[in-house]
Coordinates of N, CA, C and O in Angstrom, one line a residue:
X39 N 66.9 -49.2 26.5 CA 67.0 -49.0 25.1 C 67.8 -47.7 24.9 O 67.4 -46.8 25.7
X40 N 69.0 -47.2 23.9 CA 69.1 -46.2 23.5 C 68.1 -44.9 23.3 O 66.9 -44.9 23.0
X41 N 68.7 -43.7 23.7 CA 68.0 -42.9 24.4 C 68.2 -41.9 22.6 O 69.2 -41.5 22.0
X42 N 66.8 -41.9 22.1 CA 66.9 -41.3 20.4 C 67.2 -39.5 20.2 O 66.9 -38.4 20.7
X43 N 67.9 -39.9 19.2 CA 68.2 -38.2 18.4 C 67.0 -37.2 18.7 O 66.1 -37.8 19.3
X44 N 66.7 -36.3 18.6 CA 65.6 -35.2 18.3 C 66.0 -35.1 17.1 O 64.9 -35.1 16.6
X45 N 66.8 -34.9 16.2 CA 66.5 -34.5 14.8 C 67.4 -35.1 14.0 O 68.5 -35.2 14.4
X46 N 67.0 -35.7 12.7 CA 67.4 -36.8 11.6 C 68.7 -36.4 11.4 O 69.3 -37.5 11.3
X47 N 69.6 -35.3 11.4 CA 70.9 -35.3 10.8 C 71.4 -35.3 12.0 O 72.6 -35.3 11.8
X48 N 71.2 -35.2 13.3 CA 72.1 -36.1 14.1 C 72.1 -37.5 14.7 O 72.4 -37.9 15.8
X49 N 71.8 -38.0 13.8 CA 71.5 -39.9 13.8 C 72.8 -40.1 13.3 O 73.2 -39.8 12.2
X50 N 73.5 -40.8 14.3 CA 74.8 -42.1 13.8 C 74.5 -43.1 14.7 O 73.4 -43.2 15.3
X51 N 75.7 -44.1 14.8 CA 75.8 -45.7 14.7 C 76.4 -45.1 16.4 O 76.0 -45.8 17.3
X52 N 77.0 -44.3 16.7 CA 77.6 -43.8 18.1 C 76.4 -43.8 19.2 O 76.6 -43.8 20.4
X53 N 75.2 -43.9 18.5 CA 74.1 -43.6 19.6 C 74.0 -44.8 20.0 O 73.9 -45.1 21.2
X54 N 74.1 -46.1 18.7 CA 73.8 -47.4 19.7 C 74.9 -48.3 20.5 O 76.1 -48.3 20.5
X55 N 74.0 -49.3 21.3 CA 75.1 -50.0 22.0 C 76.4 -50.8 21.4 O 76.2 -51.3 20.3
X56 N 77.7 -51.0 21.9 CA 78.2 -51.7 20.7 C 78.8 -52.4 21.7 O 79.6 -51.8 22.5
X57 N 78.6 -54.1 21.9 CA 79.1 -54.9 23.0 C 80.9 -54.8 22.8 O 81.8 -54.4 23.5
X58 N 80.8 -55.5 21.1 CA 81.9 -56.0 20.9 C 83.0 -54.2 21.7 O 84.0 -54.4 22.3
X59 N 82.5 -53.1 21.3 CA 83.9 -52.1 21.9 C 83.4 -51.6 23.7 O 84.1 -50.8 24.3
X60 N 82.5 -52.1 24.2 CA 82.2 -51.6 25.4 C 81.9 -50.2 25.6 O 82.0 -49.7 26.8
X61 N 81.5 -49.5 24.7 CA 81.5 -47.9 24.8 C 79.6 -48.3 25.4 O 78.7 -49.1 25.2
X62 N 79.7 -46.6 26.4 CA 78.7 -46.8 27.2 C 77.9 -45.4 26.5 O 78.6 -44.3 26.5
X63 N 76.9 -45.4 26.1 CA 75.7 -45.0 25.4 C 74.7 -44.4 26.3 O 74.4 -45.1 27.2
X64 N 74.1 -43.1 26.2 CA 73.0 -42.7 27.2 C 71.6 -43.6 26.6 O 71.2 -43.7 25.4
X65 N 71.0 -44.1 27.8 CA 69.9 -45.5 27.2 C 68.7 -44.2 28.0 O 68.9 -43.1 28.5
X66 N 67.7 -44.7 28.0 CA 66.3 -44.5 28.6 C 65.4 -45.9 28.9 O 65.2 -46.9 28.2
X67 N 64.9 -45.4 30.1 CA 63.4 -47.0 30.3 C 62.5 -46.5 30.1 O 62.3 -45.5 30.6
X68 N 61.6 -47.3 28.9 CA 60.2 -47.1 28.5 C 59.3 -47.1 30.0 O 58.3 -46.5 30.0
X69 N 59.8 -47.7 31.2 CA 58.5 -48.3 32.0 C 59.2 -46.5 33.1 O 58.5 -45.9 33.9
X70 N 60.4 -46.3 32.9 CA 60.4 -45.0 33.8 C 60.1 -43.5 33.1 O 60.2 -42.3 33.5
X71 N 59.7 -43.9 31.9 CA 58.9 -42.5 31.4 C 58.3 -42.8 30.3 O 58.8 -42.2 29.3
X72 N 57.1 -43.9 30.1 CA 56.3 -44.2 29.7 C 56.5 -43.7 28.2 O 56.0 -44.4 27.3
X73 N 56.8 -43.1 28.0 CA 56.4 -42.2 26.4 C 58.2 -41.4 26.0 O 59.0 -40.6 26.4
X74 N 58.0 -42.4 24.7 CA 59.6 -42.0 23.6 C 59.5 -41.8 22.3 O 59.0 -42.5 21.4
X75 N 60.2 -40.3 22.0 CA 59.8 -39.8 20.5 C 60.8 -39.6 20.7 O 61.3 -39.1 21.7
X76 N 61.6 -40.0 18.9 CA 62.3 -39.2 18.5 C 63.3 -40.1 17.1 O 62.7 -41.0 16.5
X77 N 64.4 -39.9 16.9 CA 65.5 -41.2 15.4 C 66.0 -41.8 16.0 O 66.3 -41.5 17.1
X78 N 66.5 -43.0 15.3 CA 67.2 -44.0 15.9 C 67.9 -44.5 14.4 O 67.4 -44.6 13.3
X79 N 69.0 -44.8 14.9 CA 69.8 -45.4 13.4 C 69.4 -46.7 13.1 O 68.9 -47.2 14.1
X80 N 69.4 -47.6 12.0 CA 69.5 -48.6 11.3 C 70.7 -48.9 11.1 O 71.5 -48.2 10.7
X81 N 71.0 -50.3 11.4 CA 71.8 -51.1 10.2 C 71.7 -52.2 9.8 O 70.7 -52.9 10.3
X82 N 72.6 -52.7 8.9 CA 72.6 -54.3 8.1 C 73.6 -55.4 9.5 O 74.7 -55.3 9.8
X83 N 72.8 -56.3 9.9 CA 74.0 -57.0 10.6 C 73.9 -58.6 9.9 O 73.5 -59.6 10.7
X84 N 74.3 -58.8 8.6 CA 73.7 -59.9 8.5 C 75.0 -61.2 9.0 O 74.7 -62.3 9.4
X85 N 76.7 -60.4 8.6 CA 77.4 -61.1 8.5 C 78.5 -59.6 9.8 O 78.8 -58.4 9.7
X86 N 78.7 -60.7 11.1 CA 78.9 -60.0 12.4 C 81.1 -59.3 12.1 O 81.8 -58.7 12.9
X87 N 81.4 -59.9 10.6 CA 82.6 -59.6 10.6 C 83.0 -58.3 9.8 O 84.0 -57.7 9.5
X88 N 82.0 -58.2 9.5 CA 81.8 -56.5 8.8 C 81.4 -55.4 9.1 O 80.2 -55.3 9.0
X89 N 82.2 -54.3 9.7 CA 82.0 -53.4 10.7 C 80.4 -52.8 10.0 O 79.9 -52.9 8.9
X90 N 79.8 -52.2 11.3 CA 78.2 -51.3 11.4 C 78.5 -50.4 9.9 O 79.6 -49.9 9.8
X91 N 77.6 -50.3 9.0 CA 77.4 -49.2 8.6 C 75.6 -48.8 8.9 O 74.6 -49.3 9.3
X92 N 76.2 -47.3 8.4 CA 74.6 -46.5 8.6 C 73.5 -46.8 7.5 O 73.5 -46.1 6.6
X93 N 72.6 -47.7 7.5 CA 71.6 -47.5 6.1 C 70.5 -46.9 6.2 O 70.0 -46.9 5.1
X94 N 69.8 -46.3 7.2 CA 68.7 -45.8 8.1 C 69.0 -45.4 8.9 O 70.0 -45.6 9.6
X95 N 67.7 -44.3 8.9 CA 67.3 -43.6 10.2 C 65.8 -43.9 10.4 O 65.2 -44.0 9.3
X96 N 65.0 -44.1 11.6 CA 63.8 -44.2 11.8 C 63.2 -43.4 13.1 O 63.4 -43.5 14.3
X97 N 62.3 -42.6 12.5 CA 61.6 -41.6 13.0 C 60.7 -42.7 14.0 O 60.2 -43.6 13.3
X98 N 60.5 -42.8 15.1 CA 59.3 -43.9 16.3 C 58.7 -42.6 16.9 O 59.0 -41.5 16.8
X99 N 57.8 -43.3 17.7 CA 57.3 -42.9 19.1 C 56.7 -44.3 19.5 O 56.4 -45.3 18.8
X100 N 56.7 -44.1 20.6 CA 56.7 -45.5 21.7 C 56.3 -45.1 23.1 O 56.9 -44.5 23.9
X101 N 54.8 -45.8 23.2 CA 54.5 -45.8 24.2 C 53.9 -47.2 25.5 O 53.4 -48.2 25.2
X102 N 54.2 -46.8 26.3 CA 53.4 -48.1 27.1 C 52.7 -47.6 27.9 O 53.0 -46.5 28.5
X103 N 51.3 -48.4 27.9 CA 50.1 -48.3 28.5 C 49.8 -49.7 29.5 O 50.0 -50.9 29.3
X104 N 49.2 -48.9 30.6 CA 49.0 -50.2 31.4 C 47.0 -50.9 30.7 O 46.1 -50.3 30.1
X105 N 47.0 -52.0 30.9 CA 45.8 -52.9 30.8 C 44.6 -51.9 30.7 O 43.8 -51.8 29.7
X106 N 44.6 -50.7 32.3 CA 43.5 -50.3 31.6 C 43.6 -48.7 30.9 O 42.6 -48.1 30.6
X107 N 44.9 -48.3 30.7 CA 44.9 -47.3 29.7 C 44.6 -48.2 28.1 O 43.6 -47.7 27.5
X108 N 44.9 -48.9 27.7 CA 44.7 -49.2 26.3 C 43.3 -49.5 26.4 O 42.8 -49.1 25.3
X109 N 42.4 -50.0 27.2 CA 41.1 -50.6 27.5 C 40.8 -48.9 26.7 O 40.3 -48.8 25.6
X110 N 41.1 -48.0 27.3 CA 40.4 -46.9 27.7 C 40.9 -46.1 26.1 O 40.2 -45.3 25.5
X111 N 41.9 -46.5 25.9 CA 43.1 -45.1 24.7 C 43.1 -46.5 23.6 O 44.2 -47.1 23.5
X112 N 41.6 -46.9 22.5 CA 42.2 -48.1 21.7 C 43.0 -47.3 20.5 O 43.1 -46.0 20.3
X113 N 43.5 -48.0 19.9 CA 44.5 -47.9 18.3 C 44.4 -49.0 17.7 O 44.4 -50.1 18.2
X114 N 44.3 -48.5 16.2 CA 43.6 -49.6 15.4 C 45.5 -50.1 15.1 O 46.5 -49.7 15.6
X115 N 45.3 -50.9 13.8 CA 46.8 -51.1 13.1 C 47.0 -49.9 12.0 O 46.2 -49.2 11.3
X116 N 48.2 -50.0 12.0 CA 48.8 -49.0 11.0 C 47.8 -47.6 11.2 O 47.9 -46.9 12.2
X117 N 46.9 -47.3 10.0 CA 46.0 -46.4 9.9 C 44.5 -47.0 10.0 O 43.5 -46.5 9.4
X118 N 44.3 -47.9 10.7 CA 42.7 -48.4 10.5 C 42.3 -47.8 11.5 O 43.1 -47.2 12.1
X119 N 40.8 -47.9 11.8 CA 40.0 -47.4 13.1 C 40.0 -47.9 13.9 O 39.8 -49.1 13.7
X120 N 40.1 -47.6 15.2 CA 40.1 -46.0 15.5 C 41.6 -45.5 15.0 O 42.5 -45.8 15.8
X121 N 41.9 -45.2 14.4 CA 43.4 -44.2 14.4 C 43.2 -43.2 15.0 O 42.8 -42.1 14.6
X122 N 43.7 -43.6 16.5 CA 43.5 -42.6 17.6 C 44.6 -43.1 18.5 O 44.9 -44.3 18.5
X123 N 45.3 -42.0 19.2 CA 46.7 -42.5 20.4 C 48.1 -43.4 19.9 O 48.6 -44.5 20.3
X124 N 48.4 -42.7 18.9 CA 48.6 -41.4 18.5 C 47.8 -41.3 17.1 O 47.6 -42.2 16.3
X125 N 47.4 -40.2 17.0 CA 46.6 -39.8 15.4 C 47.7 -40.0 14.5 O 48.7 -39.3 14.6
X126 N 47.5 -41.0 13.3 CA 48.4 -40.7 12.1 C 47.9 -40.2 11.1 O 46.7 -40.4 10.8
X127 N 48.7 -39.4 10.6 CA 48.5 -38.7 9.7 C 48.7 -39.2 8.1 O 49.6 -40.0 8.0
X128 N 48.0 -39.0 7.0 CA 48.3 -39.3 6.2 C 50.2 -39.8 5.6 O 51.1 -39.6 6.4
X129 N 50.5 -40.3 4.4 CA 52.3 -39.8 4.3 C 51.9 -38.4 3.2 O 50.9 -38.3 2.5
X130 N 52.8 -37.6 3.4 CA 53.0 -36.7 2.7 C 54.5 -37.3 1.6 O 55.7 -37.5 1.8
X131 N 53.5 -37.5 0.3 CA 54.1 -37.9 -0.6 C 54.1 -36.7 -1.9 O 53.4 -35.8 -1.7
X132 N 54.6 -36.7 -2.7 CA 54.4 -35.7 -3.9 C 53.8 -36.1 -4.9 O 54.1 -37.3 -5.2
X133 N 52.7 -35.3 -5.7 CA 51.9 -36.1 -6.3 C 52.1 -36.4 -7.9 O 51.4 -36.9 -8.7
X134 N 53.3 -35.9 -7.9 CA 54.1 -36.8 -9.3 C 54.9 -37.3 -8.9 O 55.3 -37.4 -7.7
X135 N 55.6 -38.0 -10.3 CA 56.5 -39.3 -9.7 C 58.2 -38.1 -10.1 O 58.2 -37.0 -10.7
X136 N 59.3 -38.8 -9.7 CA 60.6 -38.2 -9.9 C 60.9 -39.1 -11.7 O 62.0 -39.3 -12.2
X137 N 59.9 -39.3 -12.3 CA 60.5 -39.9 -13.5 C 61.1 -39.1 -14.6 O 60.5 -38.6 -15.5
X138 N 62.4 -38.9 -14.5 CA 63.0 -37.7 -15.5 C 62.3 -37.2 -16.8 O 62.3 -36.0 -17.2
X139 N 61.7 -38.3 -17.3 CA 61.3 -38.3 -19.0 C 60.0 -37.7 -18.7 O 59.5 -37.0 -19.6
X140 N 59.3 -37.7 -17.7 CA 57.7 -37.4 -17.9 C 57.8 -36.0 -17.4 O 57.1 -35.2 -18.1
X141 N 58.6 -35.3 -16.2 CA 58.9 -34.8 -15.8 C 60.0 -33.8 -15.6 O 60.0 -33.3 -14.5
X142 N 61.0 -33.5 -16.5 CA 62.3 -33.3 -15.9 C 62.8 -32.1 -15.0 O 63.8 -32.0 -14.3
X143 N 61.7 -31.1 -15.4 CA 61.6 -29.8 -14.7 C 61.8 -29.8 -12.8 O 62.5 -29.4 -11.9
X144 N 60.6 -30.5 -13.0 CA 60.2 -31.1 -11.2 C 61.0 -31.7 -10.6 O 61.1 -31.5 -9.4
X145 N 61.8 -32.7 -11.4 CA 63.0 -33.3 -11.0 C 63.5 -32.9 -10.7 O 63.7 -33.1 -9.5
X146 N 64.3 -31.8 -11.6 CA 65.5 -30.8 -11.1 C 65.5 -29.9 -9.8 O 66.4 -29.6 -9.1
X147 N 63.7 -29.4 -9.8 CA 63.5 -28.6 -8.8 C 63.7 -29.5 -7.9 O 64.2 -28.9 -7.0
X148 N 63.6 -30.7 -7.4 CA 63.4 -31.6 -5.9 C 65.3 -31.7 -6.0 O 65.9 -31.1 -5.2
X149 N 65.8 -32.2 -6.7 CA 66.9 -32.8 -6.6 C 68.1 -31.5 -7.0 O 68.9 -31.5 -6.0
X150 N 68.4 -30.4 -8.1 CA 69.4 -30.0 -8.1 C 69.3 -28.5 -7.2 O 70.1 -27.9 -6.5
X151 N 67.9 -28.1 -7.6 CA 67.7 -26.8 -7.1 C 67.8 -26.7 -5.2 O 68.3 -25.7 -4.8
X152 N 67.3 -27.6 -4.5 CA 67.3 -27.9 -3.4 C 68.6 -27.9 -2.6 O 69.0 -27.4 -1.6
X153 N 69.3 -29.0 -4.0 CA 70.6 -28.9 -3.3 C 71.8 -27.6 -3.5 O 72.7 -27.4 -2.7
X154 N 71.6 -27.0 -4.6 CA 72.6 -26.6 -5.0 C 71.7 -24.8 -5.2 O 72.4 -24.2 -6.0
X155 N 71.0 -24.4 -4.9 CA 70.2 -23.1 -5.3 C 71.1 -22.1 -5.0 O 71.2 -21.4 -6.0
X156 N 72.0 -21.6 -4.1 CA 73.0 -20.5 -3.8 C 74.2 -20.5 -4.8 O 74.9 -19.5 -4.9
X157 N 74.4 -21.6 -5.5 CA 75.6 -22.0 -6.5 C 74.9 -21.6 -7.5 O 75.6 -20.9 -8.1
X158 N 73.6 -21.7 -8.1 CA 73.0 -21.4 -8.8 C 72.6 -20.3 -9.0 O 72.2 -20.0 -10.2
X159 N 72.6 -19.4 -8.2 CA 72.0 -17.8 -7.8 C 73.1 -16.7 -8.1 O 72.9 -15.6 -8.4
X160 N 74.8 -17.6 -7.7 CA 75.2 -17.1 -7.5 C 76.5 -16.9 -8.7 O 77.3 -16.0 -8.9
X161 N 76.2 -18.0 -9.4 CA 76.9 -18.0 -10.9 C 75.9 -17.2 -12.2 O 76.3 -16.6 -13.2
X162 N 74.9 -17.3 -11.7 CA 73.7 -16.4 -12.3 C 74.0 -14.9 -12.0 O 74.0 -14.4 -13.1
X163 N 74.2 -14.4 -11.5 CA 74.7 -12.9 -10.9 C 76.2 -12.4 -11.0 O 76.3 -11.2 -11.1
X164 N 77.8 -13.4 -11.1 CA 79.1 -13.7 -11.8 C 78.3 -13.4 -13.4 O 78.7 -12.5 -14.2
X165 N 77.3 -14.2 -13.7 CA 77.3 -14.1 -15.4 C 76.5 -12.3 -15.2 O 77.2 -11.3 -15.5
X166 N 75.5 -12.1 -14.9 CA 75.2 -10.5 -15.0 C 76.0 -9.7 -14.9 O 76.0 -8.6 -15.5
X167 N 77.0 -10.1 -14.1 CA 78.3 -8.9 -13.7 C 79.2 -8.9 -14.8 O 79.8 -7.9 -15.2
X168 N 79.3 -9.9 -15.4 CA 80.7 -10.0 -16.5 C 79.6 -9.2 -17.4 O 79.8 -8.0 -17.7
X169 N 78.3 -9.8 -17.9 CA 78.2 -9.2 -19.2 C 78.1 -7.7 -18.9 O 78.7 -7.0 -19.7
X170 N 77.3 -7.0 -17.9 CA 77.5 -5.7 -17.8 C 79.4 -4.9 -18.0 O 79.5 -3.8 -18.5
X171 N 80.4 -5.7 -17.6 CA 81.3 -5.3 -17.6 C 81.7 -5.4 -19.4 O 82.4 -4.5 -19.9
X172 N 81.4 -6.0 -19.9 CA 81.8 -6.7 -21.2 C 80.9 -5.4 -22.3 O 81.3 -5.0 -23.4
X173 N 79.6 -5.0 -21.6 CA 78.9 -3.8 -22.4 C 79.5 -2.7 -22.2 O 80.1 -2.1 -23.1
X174 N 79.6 -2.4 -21.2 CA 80.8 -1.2 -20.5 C 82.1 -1.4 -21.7 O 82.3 -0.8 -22.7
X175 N 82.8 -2.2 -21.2 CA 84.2 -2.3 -22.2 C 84.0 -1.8 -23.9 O 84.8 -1.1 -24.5
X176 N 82.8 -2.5 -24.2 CA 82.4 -2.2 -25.7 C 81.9 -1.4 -26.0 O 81.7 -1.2 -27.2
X177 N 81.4 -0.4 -24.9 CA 81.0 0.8 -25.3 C 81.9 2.1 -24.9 O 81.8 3.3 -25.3
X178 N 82.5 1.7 -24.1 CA 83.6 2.8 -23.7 C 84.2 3.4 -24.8 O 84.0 4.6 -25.0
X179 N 85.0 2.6 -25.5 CA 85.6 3.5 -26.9 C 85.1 4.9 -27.5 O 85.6 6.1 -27.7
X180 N 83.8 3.9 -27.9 CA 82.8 5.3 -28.5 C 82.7 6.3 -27.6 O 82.8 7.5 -27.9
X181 N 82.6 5.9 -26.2 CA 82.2 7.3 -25.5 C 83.5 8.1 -25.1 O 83.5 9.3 -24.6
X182 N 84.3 7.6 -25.4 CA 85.7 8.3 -25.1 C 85.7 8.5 -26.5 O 85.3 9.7 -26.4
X183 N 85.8 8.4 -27.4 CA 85.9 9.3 -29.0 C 84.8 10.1 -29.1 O 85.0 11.1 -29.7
X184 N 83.9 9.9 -28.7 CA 82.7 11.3 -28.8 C 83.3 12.3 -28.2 O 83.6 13.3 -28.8
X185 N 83.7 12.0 -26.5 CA 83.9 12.9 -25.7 C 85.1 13.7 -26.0 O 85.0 15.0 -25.8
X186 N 86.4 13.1 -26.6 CA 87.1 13.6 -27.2 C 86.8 14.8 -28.2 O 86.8 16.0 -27.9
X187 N 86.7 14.3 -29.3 CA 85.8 14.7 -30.9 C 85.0 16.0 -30.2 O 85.6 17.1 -30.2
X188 N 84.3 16.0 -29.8 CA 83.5 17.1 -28.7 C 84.5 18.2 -28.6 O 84.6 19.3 -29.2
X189 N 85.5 17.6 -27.6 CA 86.3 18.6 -26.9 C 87.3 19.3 -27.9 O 87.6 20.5 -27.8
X190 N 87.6 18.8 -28.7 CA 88.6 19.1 -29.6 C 87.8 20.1 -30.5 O 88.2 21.3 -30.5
X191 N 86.6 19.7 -31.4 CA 85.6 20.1 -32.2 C 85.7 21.6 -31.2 O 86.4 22.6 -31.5
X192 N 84.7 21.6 -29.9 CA 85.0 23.2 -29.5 C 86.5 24.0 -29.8 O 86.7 25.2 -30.1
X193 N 87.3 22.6 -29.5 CA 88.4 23.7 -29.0 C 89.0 24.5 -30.5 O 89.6 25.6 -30.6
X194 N 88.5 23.5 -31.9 CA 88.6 24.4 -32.8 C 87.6 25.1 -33.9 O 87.8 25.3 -35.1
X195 N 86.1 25.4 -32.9 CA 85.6 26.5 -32.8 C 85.6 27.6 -32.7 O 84.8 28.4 -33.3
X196 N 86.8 28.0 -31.7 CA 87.4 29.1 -31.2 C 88.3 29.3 -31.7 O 88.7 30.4 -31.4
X197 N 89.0 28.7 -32.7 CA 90.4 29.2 -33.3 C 89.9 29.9 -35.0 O 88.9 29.3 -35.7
X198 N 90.4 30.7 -35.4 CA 89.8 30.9 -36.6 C 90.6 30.6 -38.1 O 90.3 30.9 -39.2
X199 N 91.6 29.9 -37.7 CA 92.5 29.1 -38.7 C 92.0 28.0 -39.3 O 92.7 27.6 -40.2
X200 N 91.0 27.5 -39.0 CA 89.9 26.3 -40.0 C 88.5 27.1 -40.9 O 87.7 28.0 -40.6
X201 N 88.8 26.5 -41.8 CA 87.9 26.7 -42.7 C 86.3 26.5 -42.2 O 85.8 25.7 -41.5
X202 N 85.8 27.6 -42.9 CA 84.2 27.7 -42.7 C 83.9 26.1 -43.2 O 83.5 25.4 -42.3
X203 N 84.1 25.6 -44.3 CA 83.3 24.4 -45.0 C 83.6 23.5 -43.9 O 82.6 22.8 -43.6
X204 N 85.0 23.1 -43.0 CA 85.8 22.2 -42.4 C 84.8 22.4 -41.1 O 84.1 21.5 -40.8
X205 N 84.7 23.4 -40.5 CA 84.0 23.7 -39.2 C 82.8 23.6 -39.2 O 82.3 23.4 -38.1
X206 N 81.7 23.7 -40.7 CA 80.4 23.4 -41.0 C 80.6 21.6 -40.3 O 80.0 21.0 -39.3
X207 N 81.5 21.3 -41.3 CA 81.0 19.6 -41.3 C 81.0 19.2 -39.7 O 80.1 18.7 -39.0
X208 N 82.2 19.4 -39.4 CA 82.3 19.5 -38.0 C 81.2 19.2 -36.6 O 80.8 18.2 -36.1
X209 N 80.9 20.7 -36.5 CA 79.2 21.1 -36.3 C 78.5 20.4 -36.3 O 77.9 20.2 -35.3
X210 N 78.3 19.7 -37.6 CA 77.2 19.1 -38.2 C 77.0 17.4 -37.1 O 76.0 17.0 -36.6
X211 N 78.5 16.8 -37.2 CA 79.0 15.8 -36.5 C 78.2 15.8 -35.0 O 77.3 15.2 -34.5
X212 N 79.0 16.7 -34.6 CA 78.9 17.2 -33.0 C 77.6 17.5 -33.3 O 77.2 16.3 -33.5
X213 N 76.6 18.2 -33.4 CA 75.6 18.0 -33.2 C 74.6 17.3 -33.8 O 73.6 17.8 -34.3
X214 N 74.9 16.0 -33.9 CA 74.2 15.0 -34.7 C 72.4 15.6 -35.8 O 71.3 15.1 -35.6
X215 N 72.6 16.3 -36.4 CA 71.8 17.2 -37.0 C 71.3 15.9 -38.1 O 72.0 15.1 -38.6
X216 N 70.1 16.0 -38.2 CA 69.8 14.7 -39.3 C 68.9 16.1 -40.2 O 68.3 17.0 -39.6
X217 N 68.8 16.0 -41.4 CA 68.1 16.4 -42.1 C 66.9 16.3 -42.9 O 67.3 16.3 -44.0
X218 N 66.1 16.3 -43.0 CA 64.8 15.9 -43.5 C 64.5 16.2 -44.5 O 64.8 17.3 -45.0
X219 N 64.0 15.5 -44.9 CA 63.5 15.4 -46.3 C 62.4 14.9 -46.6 O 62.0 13.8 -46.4
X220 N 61.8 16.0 -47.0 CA 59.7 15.8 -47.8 C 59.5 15.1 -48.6 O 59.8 15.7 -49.7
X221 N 59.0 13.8 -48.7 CA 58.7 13.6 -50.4 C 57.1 14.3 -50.6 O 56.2 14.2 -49.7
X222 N 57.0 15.0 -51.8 CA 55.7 15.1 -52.3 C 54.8 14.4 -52.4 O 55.3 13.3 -52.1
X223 N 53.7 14.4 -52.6 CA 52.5 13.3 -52.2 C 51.8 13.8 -53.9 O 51.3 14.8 -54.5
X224 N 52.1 12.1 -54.1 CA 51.3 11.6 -55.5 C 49.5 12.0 -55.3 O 48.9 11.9 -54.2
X225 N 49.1 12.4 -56.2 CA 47.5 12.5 -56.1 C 47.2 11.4 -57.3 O 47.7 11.3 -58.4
X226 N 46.2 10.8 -57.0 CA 46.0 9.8 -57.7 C 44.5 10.1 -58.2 O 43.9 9.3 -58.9

């Protein structure tokens, strides 16, 4: 028999025998080493003029036992008792269904997030970067006219060719001074 994958994504149609091209395949005997785990490809052969495709992969283990090992190592079918040699395990299924409408959240998580999470992470972080750039851009003006207005405002501080009223307002600007105002309190 074809000698199986160790792991599901290297399963192709190259592992099995193929008469019609004579290509020679590494095989294994069940009776020279008793015990085989591992994938094996599937296909459809229903009509022999249409080349192999892939439709499956199947996970086996396969063993042979002489008369009095099974006497000795029983196994029920499928999962019945004894489920023993080899122990199966429950299937690990999910315990909702992939039905979009009942579900759509979950869905996305098995199906887009899975596949696609680093595209997603990474257009997510492209959008943080633009809009911080886009706040920067829209705030830069102001801070370059402050910083200006500032510089200038000192620099005609120092000159004494502006008017006291002109250099008040000025001041006032530059140091954002807000003024307060008390209202009186009604006694009732």
């Amino acid at each position: 028999m074809p000698k199986p994958s160790k792991f599901a994504k290297t399963v192709s149609l190259d592992d099995l025998i193929d008469n019609d091209k004579g290509k020679e395949v590494q095989v294994v005997s069940l009776f020279d080493q008793k015990n085989v785990k591992g994938w094996w490809p599937s296909y459809c052969d229903y009509d022999p003029s249409i080349p192999r495709e892939l439709t499956g992969k199947i996970e086996m283990e396969l063993e042979v036992l002489t008369k009095e090992d099974s006497v000795t190592k029983p196994a029920g079918r499928a999962r019945d008792e004894p489920n023993e040699n080899p122990k199966l395990k429950p299937p690990d299924r999910p315990a909702t269904s992939f039905s979009w409408f009942s579900s759509p959240w979950k869905s996305m998580r098995y199906i887009l997030w899975a596949n696609y999470k680093w595209y997603i992470m990474g257009g997510l972080l492209i959008l943080l970067i633009v809009a911080f750039v886009l706040i920067f851009m829209y705030s830069l003006p102001g801070g370059v006219a402050d910083k200006l207005m500032s510089s200038f405002l000192k620099s005609l501080d120092k000159t004494t060719a502006v008017p006291a009223r002109l250099r008040n307002s000025y001041s006032s600007i530059l140091n954002r001074k807000l003024i307060k105002t008390e209202c009186p309190r009604s006694s009732a």
